[in-house]
């Protein structure tokens, strides 16, 4: 079984420049807020890895970071950034992470890298969720990207059957276990026009650990890189 890994930023990634641009924009936004007491929450994925590269320039000027995955923890440590246990930090001022899809209300699908549960926990413990994406992640309605859910191993088939009843098309992520030792089911062919309802409905299935829909706690700001620069989108107040 493979463990959860981040999607590494690679030089052959056609979106690498866009991801770097988004990371640079969030870094510029954050820099004035960072002092020696600051602890940041850090997500998982290739866009977040671009941000970690930049963050390493501030090494020693802030306290450290809480990682949302083992892969991110290794990445932070490799850059000389101290990693902290969320149980010791209290609420974090900022959580910085990418997304697989976002809609106009800044609801997200996350978990393409399989780190959704820890991502959700760190996001929940943070005052502001700053999401960094390239324009390709924008959709009108979530669901083209298969929705990941993490499940307790013995509930895998049961959860799959419940998803079929909801007209979803579940596929076990083969050869993969999360950092928590659990399988991931990717739900294909959903059209998630009511993300709050879907998140609640799927969360209520016994055996579901977490759902990669970030609607109850969506992004507060999205830094989206486009051909003409980075746009900052704000979550509408009533969603
Ligand atoms: C990992 C995630 C990532 O944020 C998401 O998959 C986006 O990754 P990338 O920045 O590589 O496109 O949710 O679980």
PDB file of C-alpha atoms and ligand atoms in Angstrom:
ATOM      1  CA  UNK A   1       0.000   0.000   0.000  1.00  0.00           C
ATOM      2  CA  UNK A   2       1.181   3.497  -0.785  1.00  0.00           C
ATOM      3  CA  UNK A   3       0.939   6.113   1.928  1.00  0.00           C
ATOM      4  CA  UNK A   4      -0.458   9.567   1.334  1.00  0.00           C
ATOM      5  CA  UNK A   5       1.945  11.674  -0.659  1.00  0.00           C
ATOM      6  CA  UNK A   6       1.834  15.258  -1.781  1.00  0.00           C
ATOM      7  CA  UNK A   7       1.587  15.984  -5.454  1.00  0.00           C
ATOM      8  CA  UNK A   8       5.134  17.192  -5.917  1.00  0.00           C
ATOM      9  CA  UNK A   9       5.746  20.396  -7.833  1.00  0.00           C
ATOM     10  CA  UNK A  10       7.579  19.263 -10.923  1.00  0.00           C
ATOM     11  CA  UNK A  11       9.392  21.246 -13.591  1.00  0.00           C
ATOM     12  CA  UNK A  12       7.315  19.450 -16.258  1.00  0.00           C
ATOM     13  CA  UNK A  13       4.018  20.612 -14.714  1.00  0.00           C
ATOM     14  CA  UNK A  14       2.434  22.972 -17.296  1.00  0.00           C
ATOM     15  CA  UNK A  15       0.751  24.875 -14.447  1.00  0.00           C
ATOM     16  CA  UNK A  16       3.903  25.271 -12.364  1.00  0.00           C
ATOM     17  CA  UNK A  17       4.370  28.973 -13.174  1.00  0.00           C
ATOM     18  CA  UNK A  18       0.750  29.694 -12.270  1.00  0.00           C
ATOM     19  CA  UNK A  19       1.103  27.805  -9.009  1.00  0.00           C
ATOM     20  CA  UNK A  20       4.249  29.762  -8.186  1.00  0.00           C
ATOM     21  CA  UNK A  21       2.452  33.036  -8.945  1.00  0.00           C
ATOM     22  CA  UNK A  22      -0.390  32.185  -6.578  1.00  0.00           C
ATOM     23  CA  UNK A  23       2.126  31.189  -3.899  1.00  0.00           C
ATOM     24  CA  UNK A  24       4.035  34.453  -4.348  1.00  0.00           C
ATOM     25  CA  UNK A  25       0.821  36.452  -3.961  1.00  0.00           C
ATOM     26  CA  UNK A  26      -0.199  34.762  -0.717  1.00  0.00           C
ATOM     27  CA  UNK A  27       3.346  35.088   0.584  1.00  0.00           C
ATOM     28  CA  UNK A  28       3.309  38.857  -0.080  1.00  0.00           C
ATOM     29  CA  UNK A  29      -0.085  39.099   1.660  1.00  0.00           C
ATOM     30  CA  UNK A  30       1.117  37.173   4.715  1.00  0.00           C
ATOM     31  CA  UNK A  31       4.613  38.521   5.201  1.00  0.00           C
ATOM     32  CA  UNK A  32       3.601  41.679   7.126  1.00  0.00           C
ATOM     33  CA  UNK A  33       1.580  39.549   9.603  1.00  0.00           C
ATOM     34  CA  UNK A  34       4.396  37.175  10.446  1.00  0.00           C
ATOM     35  CA  UNK A  35       6.500  37.651  13.562  1.00  0.00           C
ATOM     36  CA  UNK A  36       8.568  35.396  15.797  1.00  0.00           C
ATOM     37  CA  UNK A  37       5.445  34.047  17.571  1.00  0.00           C
ATOM     38  CA  UNK A  38       3.565  33.103  14.411  1.00  0.00           C
ATOM     39  CA  UNK A  39       2.586  29.495  13.756  1.00  0.00           C
ATOM     40  CA  UNK A  40       1.115  28.802  10.317  1.00  0.00           C
ATOM     41  CA  UNK A  41      -1.038  25.888   9.187  1.00  0.00           C
ATOM     42  CA  UNK A  42       0.323  24.407   5.980  1.00  0.00           C
ATOM     43  CA  UNK A  43      -1.597  22.214   3.537  1.00  0.00           C
ATOM     44  CA  UNK A  44      -0.528  19.583   1.077  1.00  0.00           C
ATOM     45  CA  UNK A  45       0.126  19.487  -2.647  1.00  0.00           C
ATOM     46  CA  UNK A  46       2.222  20.947  -5.422  1.00  0.00           C
ATOM     47  CA  UNK A  47       0.888  24.520  -5.051  1.00  0.00           C
ATOM     48  CA  UNK A  48       1.510  24.456  -1.316  1.00  0.00           C
ATOM     49  CA  UNK A  49       5.009  23.170  -1.991  1.00  0.00           C
ATOM     50  CA  UNK A  50       5.655  26.351  -4.011  1.00  0.00           C
ATOM     51  CA  UNK A  51       4.584  28.325  -0.937  1.00  0.00           C
ATOM     52  CA  UNK A  52       6.880  26.298   1.356  1.00  0.00           C
ATOM     53  CA  UNK A  53       9.795  27.200  -0.938  1.00  0.00           C
ATOM     54  CA  UNK A  54       9.075  30.895  -0.330  1.00  0.00           C
ATOM     55  CA  UNK A  55       8.406  30.427   3.364  1.00  0.00           C
ATOM     56  CA  UNK A  56      11.868  28.990   3.829  1.00  0.00           C
ATOM     57  CA  UNK A  57      13.176  32.542   3.256  1.00  0.00           C
ATOM     58  CA  UNK A  58      11.613  33.491   6.609  1.00  0.00           C
ATOM     59  CA  UNK A  59      13.124  30.532   8.463  1.00  0.00           C
ATOM     60  CA  UNK A  60      13.934  31.551  12.046  1.00  0.00           C
ATOM     61  CA  UNK A  61      11.698  34.654  11.821  1.00  0.00           C
ATOM     62  CA  UNK A  62       8.535  32.801  12.836  1.00  0.00           C
ATOM     63  CA  UNK A  63       7.862  30.042  15.330  1.00  0.00           C
ATOM     64  CA  UNK A  64       6.964  27.227  12.979  1.00  0.00           C
ATOM     65  CA  UNK A  65       4.196  25.389  11.175  1.00  0.00           C
ATOM     66  CA  UNK A  66       1.556  22.723  11.658  1.00  0.00           C
ATOM     67  CA  UNK A  67       1.620  20.305   8.716  1.00  0.00           C
ATOM     68  CA  UNK A  68      -1.502  18.731   7.230  1.00  0.00           C
ATOM     69  CA  UNK A  69       0.334  15.592   6.112  1.00  0.00           C
ATOM     70  CA  UNK A  70       3.470  13.573   6.627  1.00  0.00           C
ATOM     71  CA  UNK A  71       4.645  14.686   3.181  1.00  0.00           C
ATOM     72  CA  UNK A  72       4.299  18.365   4.101  1.00  0.00           C
ATOM     73  CA  UNK A  73       5.991  17.761   7.438  1.00  0.00           C
ATOM     74  CA  UNK A  74       8.972  16.243   5.627  1.00  0.00           C
ATOM     75  CA  UNK A  75       9.002  19.146   3.187  1.00  0.00           C
ATOM     76  CA  UNK A  76       8.967  21.731   5.986  1.00  0.00           C
ATOM     77  CA  UNK A  77      11.693  19.948   7.920  1.00  0.00           C
ATOM     78  CA  UNK A  78      13.839  19.719   4.800  1.00  0.00           C
ATOM     79  CA  UNK A  79      13.600  23.505   4.560  1.00  0.00           C
ATOM     80  CA  UNK A  80      14.615  23.922   8.208  1.00  0.00           C
ATOM     81  CA  UNK A  81      11.140  25.025   9.346  1.00  0.00           C
ATOM     82  CA  UNK A  82      10.084  23.747  12.752  1.00  0.00           C
ATOM     83  CA  UNK A  83       6.922  21.633  12.782  1.00  0.00           C
ATOM     84  CA  UNK A  84       4.568  21.725  15.754  1.00  0.00           C
ATOM     85  CA  UNK A  85       1.833  19.494  17.134  1.00  0.00           C
ATOM     86  CA  UNK A  86      -1.603  21.116  16.684  1.00  0.00           C
ATOM     87  CA  UNK A  87      -2.483  20.051  20.234  1.00  0.00           C
ATOM     88  CA  UNK A  88       0.092  22.494  21.579  1.00  0.00           C
ATOM     89  CA  UNK A  89      -0.603  25.533  19.413  1.00  0.00           C
ATOM     90  CA  UNK A  90      -4.217  26.559  19.948  1.00  0.00           C
ATOM     91  CA  UNK A  91      -5.891  28.459  17.127  1.00  0.00           C
ATOM     92  CA  UNK A  92      -3.657  29.362  14.204  1.00  0.00           C
ATOM     93  CA  UNK A  93      -3.931  32.746  12.482  1.00  0.00           C
ATOM     94  CA  UNK A  94      -3.669  31.358   8.929  1.00  0.00           C
ATOM     95  CA  UNK A  95      -4.020  28.094   7.037  1.00  0.00           C
ATOM     96  CA  UNK A  96      -2.501  28.055   3.546  1.00  0.00           C
ATOM     97  CA  UNK A  97      -3.450  25.288   1.142  1.00  0.00           C
ATOM     98  CA  UNK A  98      -4.401  24.477  -2.436  1.00  0.00           C
ATOM     99  CA  UNK A  99      -7.602  22.916  -3.763  1.00  0.00           C
ATOM    100  CA  UNK A 100      -8.756  20.586  -6.523  1.00  0.00           C
ATOM    101  CA  UNK A 101     -11.828  22.670  -7.385  1.00  0.00           C
ATOM    102  CA  UNK A 102     -13.561  25.782  -6.104  1.00  0.00           C
ATOM    103  CA  UNK A 103     -16.951  27.332  -6.854  1.00  0.00           C
ATOM    104  CA  UNK A 104     -18.087  30.990  -6.838  1.00  0.00           C
ATOM    105  CA  UNK A 105     -18.911  30.753  -3.109  1.00  0.00           C
ATOM    106  CA  UNK A 106     -15.376  29.547  -2.356  1.00  0.00           C
ATOM    107  CA  UNK A 107     -16.579  26.076  -1.436  1.00  0.00           C
ATOM    108  CA  UNK A 108     -13.845  23.582  -2.251  1.00  0.00           C
ATOM    109  CA  UNK A 109     -13.127  20.027  -3.232  1.00  0.00           C
ATOM    110  CA  UNK A 110      -9.882  18.883  -1.641  1.00  0.00           C
ATOM    111  CA  UNK A 111      -8.163  15.587  -1.020  1.00  0.00           C
ATOM    112  CA  UNK A 112      -6.670  14.822  -4.419  1.00  0.00           C
ATOM    113  CA  UNK A 113      -3.470  14.094  -2.491  1.00  0.00           C
ATOM    114  CA  UNK A 114      -5.386  12.095   0.115  1.00  0.00           C
ATOM    115  CA  UNK A 115      -4.696  14.479   3.006  1.00  0.00           C
ATOM    116  CA  UNK A 116      -8.287  15.707   3.397  1.00  0.00           C
ATOM    117  CA  UNK A 117      -8.846  14.699   7.017  1.00  0.00           C
ATOM    118  CA  UNK A 118      -5.813  16.452   8.438  1.00  0.00           C
ATOM    119  CA  UNK A 119      -6.376  19.370   6.074  1.00  0.00           C
ATOM    120  CA  UNK A 120      -9.882  19.739   7.422  1.00  0.00           C
ATOM    121  CA  UNK A 121      -8.681  19.648  11.007  1.00  0.00           C
ATOM    122  CA  UNK A 122      -5.988  22.288  10.511  1.00  0.00           C
ATOM    123  CA  UNK A 123      -8.365  24.482   8.480  1.00  0.00           C
ATOM    124  CA  UNK A 124     -10.957  24.218  11.281  1.00  0.00           C
ATOM    125  CA  UNK A 125      -8.335  25.351  13.805  1.00  0.00           C
ATOM    126  CA  UNK A 126      -7.368  28.418  11.777  1.00  0.00           C
ATOM    127  CA  UNK A 127      -8.809  31.924  11.770  1.00  0.00           C
ATOM    128  CA  UNK A 128      -8.279  32.414   8.041  1.00  0.00           C
ATOM    129  CA  UNK A 129      -8.067  29.857   5.263  1.00  0.00           C
ATOM    130  CA  UNK A 130      -6.059  31.281   2.375  1.00  0.00           C
ATOM    131  CA  UNK A 131      -6.346  29.073  -0.667  1.00  0.00           C
ATOM    132  CA  UNK A 132      -3.865  29.177  -3.543  1.00  0.00           C
ATOM    133  CA  UNK A 133      -4.873  27.907  -6.970  1.00  0.00           C
ATOM    134  CA  UNK A 134      -4.391  28.383 -10.653  1.00  0.00           C
ATOM    135  CA  UNK A 135      -7.387  29.315 -12.774  1.00  0.00           C
ATOM    136  CA  UNK A 136      -7.931  25.726 -13.944  1.00  0.00           C
ATOM    137  CA  UNK A 137      -9.459  24.910 -10.535  1.00  0.00           C
ATOM    138  CA  UNK A 138     -12.420  27.257 -10.979  1.00  0.00           C
ATOM    139  CA  UNK A 139     -15.825  25.686 -11.738  1.00  0.00           C
ATOM    140  CA  UNK A 140     -19.419  26.854 -11.568  1.00  0.00           C
ATOM    141  CA  UNK A 141     -20.591  23.673  -9.827  1.00  0.00           C
ATOM    142  CA  UNK A 142     -18.307  21.332  -7.885  1.00  0.00           C
ATOM    143  CA  UNK A 143     -18.057  17.686  -8.863  1.00  0.00           C
ATOM    144  CA  UNK A 144     -16.132  17.325 -12.104  1.00  0.00           C
ATOM    145  CA  UNK A 145     -13.140  16.476  -9.932  1.00  0.00           C
ATOM    146  CA  UNK A 146     -14.052  13.207  -8.149  1.00  0.00           C
ATOM    147  CA  UNK A 147     -14.943  13.935  -4.526  1.00  0.00           C
ATOM    148  CA  UNK A 148     -12.605  12.096  -2.110  1.00  0.00           C
ATOM    149  CA  UNK A 149     -13.890  10.679   1.147  1.00  0.00           C
ATOM    150  CA  UNK A 150     -11.805   8.892   3.775  1.00  0.00           C
ATOM    151  CA  UNK A 151     -13.440   5.842   5.360  1.00  0.00           C
ATOM    152  CA  UNK A 152     -12.825   3.367   8.171  1.00  0.00           C
ATOM    153  CA  UNK A 153     -11.591   0.156   6.472  1.00  0.00           C
ATOM    154  CA  UNK A 154     -14.447  -2.130   7.636  1.00  0.00           C
ATOM    155  CA  UNK A 155     -17.056   0.350   6.354  1.00  0.00           C
ATOM    156  CA  UNK A 156     -15.652   0.616   2.828  1.00  0.00           C
ATOM    157  CA  UNK A 157     -18.313  -1.476   1.054  1.00  0.00           C
ATOM    158  CA  UNK A 158     -21.184  -0.144   3.140  1.00  0.00           C
ATOM    159  CA  UNK A 159     -20.200   3.445   2.433  1.00  0.00           C
ATOM    160  CA  UNK A 160     -19.861   2.586  -1.275  1.00  0.00           C
ATOM    161  CA  UNK A 161     -23.434   1.243  -1.335  1.00  0.00           C
ATOM    162  CA  UNK A 162     -24.764   4.348   0.402  1.00  0.00           C
ATOM    163  CA  UNK A 163     -23.045   6.530  -2.179  1.00  0.00           C
ATOM    164  CA  UNK A 164     -24.681   4.588  -5.017  1.00  0.00           C
ATOM    165  CA  UNK A 165     -28.053   5.283  -3.361  1.00  0.00           C
ATOM    166  CA  UNK A 166     -27.174   8.980  -3.579  1.00  0.00           C
ATOM    167  CA  UNK A 167     -26.526   8.532  -7.325  1.00  0.00           C
ATOM    168  CA  UNK A 168     -22.777   8.804  -6.907  1.00  0.00           C
ATOM    169  CA  UNK A 169     -20.292   6.521  -8.579  1.00  0.00           C
ATOM    170  CA  UNK A 170     -17.748   5.385  -5.963  1.00  0.00           C
ATOM    171  CA  UNK A 171     -14.238   4.168  -6.864  1.00  0.00           C
ATOM    172  CA  UNK A 172     -11.784   2.893  -4.292  1.00  0.00           C
ATOM    173  CA  UNK A 173      -8.430   4.656  -4.653  1.00  0.00           C
ATOM    174  CA  UNK A 174      -6.387   1.561  -5.398  1.00  0.00           C
ATOM    175  CA  UNK A 175      -3.123   0.947  -3.553  1.00  0.00           C
ATOM    176  CA  UNK A 176      -3.529   3.968  -1.342  1.00  0.00           C
ATOM    177  CA  UNK A 177      -3.898   4.577   2.396  1.00  0.00           C
ATOM    178  CA  UNK A 178      -4.116   7.963   4.070  1.00  0.00           C
ATOM    179  CA  UNK A 179      -1.649   9.084   6.728  1.00  0.00           C
ATOM    180  CA  UNK A 180      -4.304   7.834   9.166  1.00  0.00           C
ATOM    181  CA  UNK A 181      -4.194   4.330   7.673  1.00  0.00           C
ATOM    182  CA  UNK A 182      -7.587   4.580   5.987  1.00  0.00           C
ATOM    183  CA  UNK A 183      -8.744   3.972   2.404  1.00  0.00           C
ATOM    184  CA  UNK A 184     -10.091   6.751   0.206  1.00  0.00           C
ATOM    185  CA  UNK A 185     -13.167   6.459  -1.988  1.00  0.00           C
ATOM    186  CA  UNK A 186     -13.401   8.931  -4.896  1.00  0.00           C
ATOM    187  CA  UNK A 187     -16.977   9.758  -5.880  1.00  0.00           C
ATOM    188  CA  UNK A 188     -17.386  10.382  -9.613  1.00  0.00           C
ATOM    189  CA  UNK A 189     -20.234  12.035 -11.505  1.00  0.00           C
ATOM    190  CA  UNK A 190     -21.648  14.246  -8.782  1.00  0.00           C
ATOM    191  CA  UNK A 191     -23.034  17.669  -9.509  1.00  0.00           C
ATOM    192  CA  UNK A 192     -22.688  19.392  -6.162  1.00  0.00           C
ATOM    193  CA  UNK A 193     -24.994  22.379  -6.444  1.00  0.00           C
ATOM    194  CA  UNK A 194     -25.784  22.329  -2.703  1.00  0.00           C
ATOM    195  CA  UNK A 195     -22.356  21.721  -1.111  1.00  0.00           C
ATOM    196  CA  UNK A 196     -23.437  22.323   2.506  1.00  0.00           C
ATOM    197  CA  UNK A 197     -26.126  19.621   2.218  1.00  0.00           C
ATOM    198  CA  UNK A 198     -23.804  17.187   0.488  1.00  0.00           C
ATOM    199  CA  UNK A 199     -21.088  17.647   3.068  1.00  0.00           C
ATOM    200  CA  UNK A 200     -23.534  16.989   5.887  1.00  0.00           C
ATOM    201  CA  UNK A 201     -25.225  14.055   4.156  1.00  0.00           C
ATOM    202  CA  UNK A 202     -21.955  12.275   3.403  1.00  0.00           C
ATOM    203  CA  UNK A 203     -20.524  13.034   6.857  1.00  0.00           C
ATOM    204  CA  UNK A 204     -23.580  11.349   8.370  1.00  0.00           C
ATOM    205  CA  UNK A 205     -22.855   7.952   6.779  1.00  0.00           C
ATOM    206  CA  UNK A 206     -21.438   5.693   9.506  1.00  0.00           C
ATOM    207  CA  UNK A 207     -17.825   4.855   8.723  1.00  0.00           C
ATOM    208  CA  UNK A 208     -17.034   8.096   6.911  1.00  0.00           C
ATOM    209  CA  UNK A 209     -14.053   9.766   8.555  1.00  0.00           C
ATOM    210  CA  UNK A 210     -14.189  12.931   6.512  1.00  0.00           C
ATOM    211  CA  UNK A 211     -15.401  14.327   3.230  1.00  0.00           C
ATOM    212  CA  UNK A 212     -13.230  16.364   0.865  1.00  0.00           C
ATOM    213  CA  UNK A 213     -15.946  18.984   0.545  1.00  0.00           C
ATOM    214  CA  UNK A 214     -14.950  22.179   2.306  1.00  0.00           C
ATOM    215  CA  UNK A 215     -18.268  24.031   2.426  1.00  0.00           C
ATOM    216  CA  UNK A 216     -18.994  24.480   6.127  1.00  0.00           C
ATOM    217  CA  UNK A 217     -15.435  25.701   6.387  1.00  0.00           C
ATOM    218  CA  UNK A 218     -14.599  26.939   2.910  1.00  0.00           C
ATOM    219  CA  UNK A 219     -11.769  29.272   1.962  1.00  0.00           C
ATOM    220  CA  UNK A 220     -11.879  32.833   3.271  1.00  0.00           C
ATOM    221  CA  UNK A 221      -9.769  34.115   0.403  1.00  0.00           C
ATOM    222  CA  UNK A 222      -8.636  32.523  -2.830  1.00  0.00           C
ATOM    223  CA  UNK A 223      -5.486  33.697  -4.570  1.00  0.00           C
ATOM    224  CA  UNK A 224      -6.110  32.594  -8.141  1.00  0.00           C
ATOM    225  CA  UNK A 225      -3.417  33.076 -10.737  1.00  0.00           C
ATOM    226  CA  UNK A 226      -4.581  33.987 -14.229  1.00  0.00           C
ATOM    227  CA  UNK A 227      -2.779  34.928 -17.434  1.00  0.00           C
ATOM    228  CA  UNK A 228      -3.030  38.572 -16.398  1.00  0.00           C
ATOM    229  CA  UNK A 229      -1.970  38.236 -12.753  1.00  0.00           C
ATOM    230  CA  UNK A 230      -3.348  36.996  -9.442  1.00  0.00           C
ATOM    231  CA  UNK A 231      -6.952  37.719  -8.501  1.00  0.00           C
ATOM    232  CA  UNK A 232      -7.961  37.674  -4.835  1.00  0.00           C
ATOM    233  CA  UNK A 233     -11.492  36.352  -4.320  1.00  0.00           C
ATOM    234  CA  UNK A 234     -13.334  36.714  -1.022  1.00  0.00           C
ATOM    235  CA  UNK A 235     -15.935  34.316   0.360  1.00  0.00           C
ATOM    236  CA  UNK A 236     -19.385  35.900   0.114  1.00  0.00           C
ATOM    237  CA  UNK A 237     -20.814  36.499   3.613  1.00  0.00           C
ATOM    238  CA  UNK A 238     -23.964  34.402   3.195  1.00  0.00           C
ATOM    239  CA  UNK A 239     -23.458  31.116   1.382  1.00  0.00           C
TER     240      UNK A 239
HETATM  241  C1  LIG B   1      -4.304  17.385  -1.097  1.00  0.00           C
HETATM  242  C2  LIG B   1      -5.105  18.530  -1.552  1.00  0.00           C
HETATM  243  C3  LIG B   1      -4.465  19.533  -2.460  1.00  0.00           C
HETATM  244  O1  LIG B   1      -4.617  20.800  -1.903  1.00  0.00           O
HETATM  245  C4  LIG B   1      -5.114  19.489  -3.786  1.00  0.00           C
HETATM  246  O2  LIG B   1      -5.041  18.166  -4.263  1.00  0.00           O
HETATM  247  C5  LIG B   1      -4.439  20.443  -4.776  1.00  0.00           C
HETATM  248  O3  LIG B   1      -3.162  19.979  -5.057  1.00  0.00           O
HETATM  249  P1  LIG B   1      -2.218  20.708  -6.106  1.00  0.00           P
HETATM  250  O4  LIG B   1      -1.806  22.000  -5.484  1.00  0.00           O
HETATM  251  O5  LIG B   1      -1.073  19.740  -6.279  1.00  0.00           O
HETATM  252  O6  LIG B   1      -2.994  20.901  -7.382  1.00  0.00           O
HETATM  253  O7  LIG B   1      -6.262  18.684  -1.233  1.00  0.00           O
HETATM  254  O8  LIG B   1      -5.044  16.473  -0.339  1.00  0.00           O
END
